[in-house]
């Protein structure tokens, strides 16, 4: 069986986040950040609070609010709870509007289905949002299961989320593959759980690991699999 990550693997998260936050700042006169400052500021806040969600220190809703509260504090504005939710909904609608699939995804998924590989998803995040992403980019029907950290109360790179996915599909880890865009979180994490972890290095990072198969496009996957 072949499992995939979503953000950075199937869906171009960086593009969607970048376009969304730039549009958000353009329509909000409270901020005077340069485009680069806008992107860097939001990215730092996103990683800070999303990691707290993954560590079970915050709920998904709490980390969304915390991001927006922190952002507006940078311009000395204190938002009410309702204002915070309203502002995040503005950002979220812009983010969703910019969701797009990578050009190599559909072709490869079709080829894998033609070869009768069962396909699944293992993703850190909120189940409903991650399923919505798959639906929006038109690939939901390719997958037999979608496992998220919010469902199983464990997050990549923990072994348990990978093992739970294999258990739900009734397959041994050694018979499954996991493809993701983060070397440590995705490839090494799944590898330690007994799966064959494959690192999708879309950004041509100079990182490497002797035990990890590395590809730069999903198209290379077709020639790697038995």
CSV table of C-alpha atoms in Angstrom, one decimal:
chain,number,residue,atom,x,y,z
A,1,UNK,CA,0.0,0.0,0.0
A,2,UNK,CA,1.1,3.5,-0.7
A,3,UNK,CA,0.4,6.4,1.7
A,4,UNK,CA,0.9,10.1,0.9
A,5,UNK,CA,1.3,13.3,2.9
A,6,UNK,CA,-1.0,16.2,1.7
A,7,UNK,CA,0.6,19.6,2.2
A,8,UNK,CA,3.7,20.1,0.1
A,9,UNK,CA,3.2,16.7,-1.5
A,10,UNK,CA,-0.2,16.6,-3.1
A,11,UNK,CA,-1.3,20.2,-2.5
A,12,UNK,CA,0.9,23.3,-2.9
A,13,UNK,CA,0.6,24.6,0.6
A,14,UNK,CA,3.4,27.2,0.4
A,15,UNK,CA,1.7,28.8,-2.6
A,16,UNK,CA,-1.7,28.9,-1.0
A,17,UNK,CA,-0.4,30.3,2.3
A,18,UNK,CA,1.7,32.9,0.5
A,19,UNK,CA,-1.1,34.1,-1.7
A,20,UNK,CA,-3.6,34.1,1.1
A,21,UNK,CA,-1.5,36.1,3.6
A,22,UNK,CA,-0.4,38.7,0.9
A,23,UNK,CA,-4.1,39.2,0.0
A,24,UNK,CA,-5.0,39.4,3.7
A,25,UNK,CA,-2.5,42.2,4.3
A,26,UNK,CA,-3.4,44.1,1.2
A,27,UNK,CA,-7.0,44.3,2.3
A,28,UNK,CA,-6.2,45.2,5.9
A,29,UNK,CA,-4.9,48.7,6.5
A,30,UNK,CA,-3.7,47.9,10.0
A,31,UNK,CA,-0.5,46.4,8.6
A,32,UNK,CA,2.4,48.1,6.8
A,33,UNK,CA,4.6,45.0,6.3
A,34,UNK,CA,6.5,44.4,3.1
A,35,UNK,CA,5.5,41.4,1.2
A,36,UNK,CA,8.5,39.4,2.5
A,37,UNK,CA,7.8,40.5,6.1
A,38,UNK,CA,4.2,39.5,5.7
A,39,UNK,CA,5.1,36.0,4.5
A,40,UNK,CA,7.8,35.4,7.1
A,41,UNK,CA,5.7,36.8,10.0
A,42,UNK,CA,2.8,34.6,9.2
A,43,UNK,CA,4.9,31.5,8.6
A,44,UNK,CA,6.6,31.9,12.0
A,45,UNK,CA,3.2,32.2,13.7
A,46,UNK,CA,1.7,29.3,11.8
A,47,UNK,CA,4.6,26.9,12.7
A,48,UNK,CA,4.7,28.1,16.3
A,49,UNK,CA,1.0,27.4,17.0
A,50,UNK,CA,0.4,24.5,14.7
A,51,UNK,CA,3.2,22.7,16.5
A,52,UNK,CA,1.4,23.4,19.8
A,53,UNK,CA,-1.7,21.8,18.2
A,54,UNK,CA,0.3,18.7,17.2
A,55,UNK,CA,1.7,18.5,20.7
A,56,UNK,CA,-1.8,18.5,22.1
A,57,UNK,CA,-1.1,21.8,23.9
A,58,UNK,CA,-3.9,23.5,22.0
A,59,UNK,CA,-7.1,22.5,20.1
A,60,UNK,CA,-7.2,23.2,16.4
A,61,UNK,CA,-9.5,26.1,17.0
A,62,UNK,CA,-7.3,27.5,19.8
A,63,UNK,CA,-4.2,27.5,17.6
A,64,UNK,CA,-6.1,29.4,14.8
A,65,UNK,CA,-7.1,32.1,17.3
A,66,UNK,CA,-3.7,32.3,18.8
A,67,UNK,CA,-2.1,33.0,15.4
A,68,UNK,CA,-4.4,35.8,14.7
A,69,UNK,CA,-4.2,37.3,18.2
A,70,UNK,CA,-0.4,37.3,18.0
A,71,UNK,CA,-0.4,38.8,14.5
A,72,UNK,CA,-2.6,41.8,15.5
A,73,UNK,CA,-0.6,42.3,18.7
A,74,UNK,CA,2.4,43.1,16.5
A,75,UNK,CA,0.5,46.3,15.4
A,76,UNK,CA,-0.7,46.9,19.0
A,77,UNK,CA,-4.2,45.8,18.4
A,78,UNK,CA,-6.1,43.6,20.8
A,79,UNK,CA,-9.0,41.6,19.2
A,80,UNK,CA,-12.1,40.3,20.9
A,81,UNK,CA,-12.8,36.6,20.5
A,82,UNK,CA,-15.4,37.3,17.8
A,83,UNK,CA,-13.0,39.7,16.0
A,84,UNK,CA,-10.3,37.0,16.1
A,85,UNK,CA,-12.6,34.4,14.6
A,86,UNK,CA,-13.8,36.8,11.9
A,87,UNK,CA,-10.3,37.7,10.9
A,88,UNK,CA,-9.2,34.1,10.7
A,89,UNK,CA,-12.2,33.3,8.6
A,90,UNK,CA,-11.1,36.0,6.1
A,91,UNK,CA,-7.7,34.5,5.9
A,92,UNK,CA,-9.0,30.9,5.7
A,93,UNK,CA,-11.3,31.8,2.8
A,94,UNK,CA,-8.3,33.3,0.9
A,95,UNK,CA,-6.2,30.2,1.8
A,96,UNK,CA,-8.8,27.8,0.5
A,97,UNK,CA,-9.3,29.9,-2.6
A,98,UNK,CA,-5.6,29.3,-3.5
A,99,UNK,CA,-5.5,25.5,-2.9
A,100,UNK,CA,-4.1,23.8,-6.0
A,101,UNK,CA,-2.7,20.4,-6.8
A,102,UNK,CA,0.9,19.9,-8.0
A,103,UNK,CA,1.1,19.3,-11.7
A,104,UNK,CA,2.6,15.8,-11.3
A,105,UNK,CA,0.0,14.4,-8.9
A,106,UNK,CA,-3.0,13.3,-10.9
A,107,UNK,CA,-1.0,11.6,-13.6
A,108,UNK,CA,0.9,9.6,-11.0
A,109,UNK,CA,-2.2,8.7,-9.0
A,110,UNK,CA,-3.8,7.4,-12.2
A,111,UNK,CA,-0.8,5.3,-13.0
A,112,UNK,CA,-0.7,3.8,-9.5
A,113,UNK,CA,-4.4,3.0,-9.6
A,114,UNK,CA,-3.9,1.3,-13.0
A,115,UNK,CA,-1.4,-0.9,-11.3
A,116,UNK,CA,-3.9,-1.7,-8.6
A,117,UNK,CA,-2.0,-0.1,-5.7
A,118,UNK,CA,-4.3,0.7,-2.7
A,119,UNK,CA,-3.6,4.4,-1.8
A,120,UNK,CA,-4.1,6.2,1.5
A,121,UNK,CA,-3.3,9.5,3.2
A,122,UNK,CA,-1.5,10.1,6.5
A,123,UNK,CA,-1.5,13.8,7.5
A,124,UNK,CA,-0.8,16.1,10.5
A,125,UNK,CA,-3.9,18.3,10.8
A,126,UNK,CA,-7.6,18.5,11.3
A,127,UNK,CA,-9.5,15.7,9.6
A,128,UNK,CA,-12.3,17.8,8.2
A,129,UNK,CA,-9.9,20.4,6.7
A,130,UNK,CA,-7.6,17.8,5.2
A,131,UNK,CA,-10.5,15.9,3.5
A,132,UNK,CA,-11.7,19.2,2.2
A,133,UNK,CA,-8.3,19.9,0.7
A,134,UNK,CA,-8.4,16.5,-1.1
A,135,UNK,CA,-11.9,17.3,-2.4
A,136,UNK,CA,-11.0,20.8,-3.6
A,137,UNK,CA,-8.0,19.6,-5.6
A,138,UNK,CA,-10.0,16.7,-7.1
A,139,UNK,CA,-8.1,13.7,-5.7
A,140,UNK,CA,-10.2,12.4,-2.8
A,141,UNK,CA,-11.6,9.5,-4.7
A,142,UNK,CA,-8.2,8.0,-5.3
A,143,UNK,CA,-7.7,7.2,-1.6
A,144,UNK,CA,-9.0,4.3,0.4
A,145,UNK,CA,-8.4,6.0,3.7
A,146,UNK,CA,-7.4,9.4,5.2
A,147,UNK,CA,-5.7,9.2,8.6
A,148,UNK,CA,-5.0,12.5,10.4
A,149,UNK,CA,-3.3,13.4,13.7
A,150,UNK,CA,-6.6,14.9,15.0
A,151,UNK,CA,-8.2,11.4,14.7
A,152,UNK,CA,-5.6,9.2,16.2
A,153,UNK,CA,-4.2,11.6,18.8
A,154,UNK,CA,-0.7,11.3,17.5
A,155,UNK,CA,1.3,13.3,15.0
A,156,UNK,CA,4.1,12.5,12.6
A,157,UNK,CA,7.0,11.7,13.1
A,158,UNK,CA,5.6,9.6,15.9
A,159,UNK,CA,5.5,5.9,15.0
A,160,UNK,CA,2.0,5.4,16.3
A,161,UNK,CA,0.3,7.4,13.6
A,162,UNK,CA,1.9,5.4,10.9
A,163,UNK,CA,1.2,2.1,12.7
A,164,UNK,CA,-2.4,3.1,13.2
A,165,UNK,CA,-2.8,3.7,9.5
A,166,UNK,CA,-1.4,0.3,8.6
A,167,UNK,CA,-3.5,-1.3,11.3
A,168,UNK,CA,-6.7,0.3,9.9
A,169,UNK,CA,-5.9,-1.0,6.5
A,170,UNK,CA,-4.9,-4.4,7.8
A,171,UNK,CA,-1.4,-4.4,6.2
A,172,UNK,CA,2.0,-4.8,7.8
A,173,UNK,CA,4.2,-1.7,7.8
A,174,UNK,CA,7.0,-3.5,5.8
A,175,UNK,CA,4.5,-3.9,2.9
A,176,UNK,CA,3.7,-0.1,2.7
A,177,UNK,CA,5.3,3.1,1.4
A,178,UNK,CA,5.0,6.6,2.7
A,179,UNK,CA,5.8,9.7,0.5
A,180,UNK,CA,6.1,13.1,2.0
A,181,UNK,CA,8.0,16.4,1.5
A,182,UNK,CA,9.7,16.5,4.9
A,183,UNK,CA,12.7,14.4,5.4
A,184,UNK,CA,12.5,14.0,9.2
A,185,UNK,CA,8.7,14.2,9.8
A,186,UNK,CA,7.7,12.1,6.8
A,187,UNK,CA,10.4,9.9,5.4
A,188,UNK,CA,12.4,9.1,8.6
A,189,UNK,CA,9.3,9.0,10.8
A,190,UNK,CA,7.6,6.4,8.5
A,191,UNK,CA,10.9,4.5,8.1
A,192,UNK,CA,11.3,4.1,11.9
A,193,UNK,CA,7.7,2.7,12.0
A,194,UNK,CA,8.8,-0.1,9.6
A,195,UNK,CA,7.5,1.4,6.4
A,196,UNK,CA,9.6,2.4,3.3
A,197,UNK,CA,9.8,6.2,3.7
A,198,UNK,CA,10.4,8.2,0.5
A,199,UNK,CA,11.3,11.8,0.7
A,200,UNK,CA,9.8,14.0,-2.0
A,201,UNK,CA,12.4,16.8,-2.2
A,202,UNK,CA,10.5,19.3,-4.3
A,203,UNK,CA,12.6,22.2,-3.2
A,204,UNK,CA,15.9,20.6,-4.1
A,205,UNK,CA,17.2,20.8,-0.5
A,206,UNK,CA,20.8,19.8,0.1
A,207,UNK,CA,19.7,17.5,3.0
A,208,UNK,CA,20.1,13.8,2.5
A,209,UNK,CA,20.0,10.6,4.5
A,210,UNK,CA,21.7,7.3,3.5
A,211,UNK,CA,18.7,5.1,4.4
A,212,UNK,CA,16.1,7.2,2.7
A,213,UNK,CA,15.0,7.1,-1.0
A,214,UNK,CA,14.8,10.6,-2.3
A,215,UNK,CA,12.9,11.9,-5.4
A,216,UNK,CA,12.3,15.4,-6.7
A,217,UNK,CA,9.0,14.6,-8.5
A,218,UNK,CA,6.2,12.1,-8.0
A,219,UNK,CA,6.8,11.0,-11.5
A,220,UNK,CA,10.0,9.2,-10.3
A,221,UNK,CA,7.8,7.1,-7.9
A,222,UNK,CA,6.4,5.0,-10.8
A,223,UNK,CA,9.9,3.6,-11.5
A,224,UNK,CA,10.8,2.9,-7.9
A,225,UNK,CA,7.8,0.8,-6.9
A,226,UNK,CA,7.8,-2.9,-7.7
